[in-house]
mmCIF file of C-alpha atoms in Angstrom:
data_model
loop_
_atom_site.group_PDB
_atom_site.id
_atom_site.type_symbol
_atom_site.label_atom_id
_atom_site.label_comp_id
_atom_site.label_asym_id
_atom_site.label_seq_id
_atom_site.Cartn_x
_atom_site.Cartn_y
_atom_site.Cartn_z
ATOM 1 C CA MET B 200 -47.634 30.932 1.081
ATOM 2 C CA LYS B 201 -47.763 27.140 1.506
ATOM 3 C CA ARG B 202 -45.720 26.643 -1.661
ATOM 4 C CA LYS B 203 -43.021 28.985 -0.406
ATOM 5 C CA ILE B 204 -42.761 27.147 2.942
ATOM 6 C CA PHE B 205 -42.832 23.773 1.182
ATOM 7 C CA ARG B 206 -40.090 24.886 -1.232
ATOM 8 C CA GLN B 207 -37.900 26.142 1.629
ATOM 9 C CA LEU B 208 -38.380 22.917 3.589
ATOM 10 C CA PHE B 209 -37.674 20.880 0.472
ATOM 11 C CA VAL B 210 -34.400 22.750 -0.166
ATOM 12 C CA ILE B 211 -33.321 22.428 3.485
ATOM 13 C CA TYR B 212 -34.111 18.701 3.639
ATOM 14 C CA THR B 213 -32.457 18.064 0.262
ATOM 15 C CA ALA B 214 -29.309 19.913 1.338
ATOM 16 C CA ALA B 215 -29.237 18.029 4.650
ATOM 17 C CA LEU B 216 -29.704 14.727 2.846
ATOM 18 C CA LEU B 217 -26.928 15.480 0.345
ATOM 19 C CA LEU B 218 -24.529 16.537 3.104
ATOM 20 C CA SER B 219 -25.344 13.378 5.032
ATOM 21 C CA VAL B 220 -24.743 11.179 2.005
ATOM 22 C CA VAL B 221 -21.415 12.889 1.272
ATOM 23 C CA PHE B 222 -20.298 12.560 4.895
ATOM 24 C CA ILE B 223 -21.318 8.902 5.102
ATOM 25 C CA ASP B 224 -19.639 8.156 1.775
ATOM 26 C CA LEU B 225 -16.374 9.767 2.872
ATOM 27 C CA TYR B 226 -16.486 8.037 6.255
ATOM 28 C CA ILE B 227 -17.282 4.581 4.881
ATOM 29 C CA THR B 228 -14.668 4.949 2.143
ATOM 30 C CA ARG B 229 -12.034 5.781 4.754
ATOM 31 C CA VAL B 230 -13.034 2.906 7.049
ATOM 32 C CA VAL B 231 -13.045 0.375 4.200
ATOM 33 C CA ARG B 232 -9.707 1.691 2.872
ATOM 34 C CA ASP B 233 -8.088 1.477 6.312
ATOM 35 C CA TYR B 234 -9.441 -2.044 6.810
ATOM 36 C CA HIS B 235 -8.085 -3.267 3.476
ATOM 37 C CA LEU B 236 -4.724 -1.581 4.034
ATOM 38 C CA GLU B 237 -4.395 -3.271 7.416
ATOM 39 C CA LYS B 238 -5.270 -6.663 5.906
ATOM 40 C CA LEU B 239 -2.814 -6.123 3.047
ATOM 41 C CA ARG B 240 -0.090 -5.026 5.445
ATOM 42 C CA GLY B 241 -0.714 -8.103 7.570
ATOM 43 C CA ASN B 242 -0.572 -10.394 4.542
ATOM 44 C CA LEU B 243 2.641 -8.785 3.311
ATOM 45 C CA SER B 244 4.129 -9.154 6.773
ATOM 46 C CA ILE B 245 3.330 -12.869 6.824
ATOM 47 C CA GLN B 246 4.667 -13.354 3.304
ATOM 48 C CA ALA B 247 7.885 -11.480 4.125
ATOM 49 C CA ALA B 248 8.361 -13.550 7.283
ATOM 50 C CA LEU B 249 7.906 -16.811 5.381
ATOM 51 C CA ILE B 250 10.242 -15.679 2.617
ATOM 52 C CA SER B 251 12.946 -14.534 5.028
ATOM 53 C CA GLU B 252 12.778 -17.770 7.028
ATOM 54 C CA HIS B 253 12.688 -20.246 4.142
ATOM 55 C CA ALA B 254 14.538 -18.662 1.225
ATOM 56 C CA ASP B 255 18.194 -19.270 0.465
ATOM 57 C CA PHE B 256 19.871 -15.865 0.372
ATOM 58 C CA ASN B 257 23.254 -17.191 -0.602
ATOM 59 C CA PRO B 258 24.898 -14.453 -2.708
ATOM 60 C CA LEU B 259 25.939 -17.088 -5.224
ATOM 61 C CA SER B 260 22.342 -18.141 -5.864
ATOM 62 C CA LYS B 261 20.243 -16.503 -8.548
ATOM 63 C CA LEU B 262 18.211 -14.113 -6.432
ATOM 64 C CA ASP B 263 16.463 -12.442 -9.386
ATOM 65 C CA ALA B 264 15.039 -15.837 -10.371
ATOM 66 C CA LEU B 265 14.082 -16.535 -6.755
ATOM 67 C CA CYS B 266 12.313 -13.165 -6.520
ATOM 68 C CA GLN B 267 10.437 -13.845 -9.774
ATOM 69 C CA HIS B 268 9.330 -17.236 -8.447
ATOM 70 C CA LEU B 269 8.199 -15.632 -5.176
ATOM 71 C CA LYS B 270 6.258 -12.997 -7.098
ATOM 72 C CA ASP B 271 4.519 -15.740 -9.065
ATOM 73 C CA GLU B 272 3.545 -17.386 -5.774
ATOM 74 C CA THR B 273 2.547 -14.283 -3.793
ATOM 75 C CA GLY B 274 1.435 -11.775 -6.420
ATOM 76 C CA ALA B 275 3.628 -9.102 -4.829
ATOM 77 C CA ARG B 276 6.819 -7.576 -6.135
ATOM 78 C CA VAL B 277 9.771 -8.970 -4.192
ATOM 79 C CA THR B 278 13.114 -7.218 -3.759
ATOM 80 C CA ILE B 279 16.004 -8.527 -1.701
ATOM 81 C CA ILE B 280 18.612 -6.027 -0.513
ATOM 82 C CA ASP B 281 21.724 -6.309 1.606
ATOM 83 C CA PRO B 282 22.195 -4.336 4.860
ATOM 84 C CA GLY B 283 23.855 -1.525 2.902
ATOM 85 C CA GLY B 284 20.837 -1.100 0.591
ATOM 86 C CA LYS B 285 22.333 -2.775 -2.501
ATOM 87 C CA VAL B 286 19.696 -4.696 -4.454
ATOM 88 C CA LEU B 287 20.636 -8.378 -4.619
ATOM 89 C CA GLY B 288 17.480 -9.631 -6.309
ATOM 90 C CA ASP B 289 14.273 -8.234 -7.783
ATOM 91 C CA SER B 290 11.208 -9.807 -9.345
ATOM 92 C CA ASP B 291 10.513 -7.062 -11.903
ATOM 93 C CA LYS B 292 13.891 -5.710 -13.028
ATOM 94 C CA ALA B 293 17.457 -6.960 -13.215
ATOM 95 C CA SER B 294 18.941 -6.227 -9.803
ATOM 96 C CA ALA B 295 22.238 -5.062 -11.312
ATOM 97 C CA PHE B 296 20.492 -2.001 -12.763
ATOM 98 C CA LEU B 297 18.586 -0.897 -9.653
ATOM 99 C CA GLU B 298 19.748 1.942 -7.419
ATOM 100 C CA ASN B 299 20.591 1.612 -3.750
ATOM 101 C CA HIS B 300 17.467 1.310 -1.571
ATOM 102 C CA LEU B 301 18.962 2.285 1.785
ATOM 103 C CA ASP B 302 17.399 5.771 1.829
ATOM 104 C CA ARG B 303 13.829 4.538 1.293
ATOM 105 C CA PRO B 304 11.508 5.204 4.253
ATOM 106 C CA GLU B 305 10.286 1.620 4.636
ATOM 107 C CA ILE B 306 13.884 0.358 4.681
ATOM 108 C CA GLN B 307 14.862 2.910 7.332
ATOM 109 C CA GLN B 308 11.891 1.838 9.464
ATOM 110 C CA ALA B 309 12.801 -1.840 9.054
ATOM 111 C CA LEU B 310 16.382 -1.178 10.148
ATOM 112 C CA ILE B 311 15.066 0.376 13.363
ATOM 113 C CA ALA B 312 12.010 -1.766 14.135
ATOM 114 C CA ASP B 313 12.483 -5.026 12.150
ATOM 115 C CA SER B 314 9.736 -4.044 9.702
ATOM 116 C CA GLY B 315 8.467 -0.904 8.042
ATOM 117 C CA TRP B 316 5.815 0.189 5.618
ATOM 118 C CA ILE B 317 4.718 3.266 3.730
ATOM 119 C CA ILE B 318 2.326 4.243 0.985
ATOM 120 C CA ARG B 319 4.184 6.318 -1.567
ATOM 121 C CA TYR B 320 4.162 7.210 -5.228
ATOM 122 C CA SER B 321 5.852 4.785 -7.606
ATOM 123 C CA ASP B 322 7.561 6.359 -10.591
ATOM 124 C CA SER B 323 7.591 3.061 -12.472
ATOM 125 C CA VAL B 324 3.833 2.372 -12.304
ATOM 126 C CA ARG B 325 2.778 5.993 -11.735
ATOM 127 C CA HIS B 326 0.448 5.583 -8.767
ATOM 128 C CA ASP B 327 0.609 5.045 -5.018
ATOM 129 C CA LEU B 328 1.746 1.660 -3.755
ATOM 130 C CA LEU B 329 2.097 0.053 -0.358
ATOM 131 C CA TYR B 330 5.740 -0.756 0.338
ATOM 132 C CA PHE B 331 6.617 -3.220 3.088
ATOM 133 C CA ALA B 332 10.115 -4.093 4.281
ATOM 134 C CA ARG B 333 11.359 -6.714 6.722
ATOM 135 C CA LYS B 334 14.831 -6.887 8.234
#
C-alpha cells in the first residue's frame, strides 16, 4: 500500500518537475533570445547611422570596396542600394550581379519609417538572419 502511494507521488512530482523545467527552459530561452536580438538591432542601428553619416556614397567611388572595408570593421554584411532598390555596393558579392532589393521587407519599412528590420531566411547561407535597413 505504501509503495503504491509512494510510486504515485513520485510519478506526479517527477512529471511536475519535468514540466516546470521545460517551461522555464522555453521561457528563459525566449527572454535571452529577445534580449540579444534587441542588442544586435541596436548595434546595427548605430553602425548604419555612422556609416550613412560618414561614408562617401558618390556613385563614382568604389562602393563594393567600401562595403568590404565596412564589413571588416563591423563584422556585418553591408549593402548599399539606391532609392529604387538597385544595389550600388555589397561586401560579399559584386554589386553588378545582385538583384533589385526594393521589394525586401526591411527596405519597405525603411522607406516608410527611416529604418526597418526583419528576421528572415537567407538562401545564400541557408539559415535565418537579422536584416536591418536604414534610409
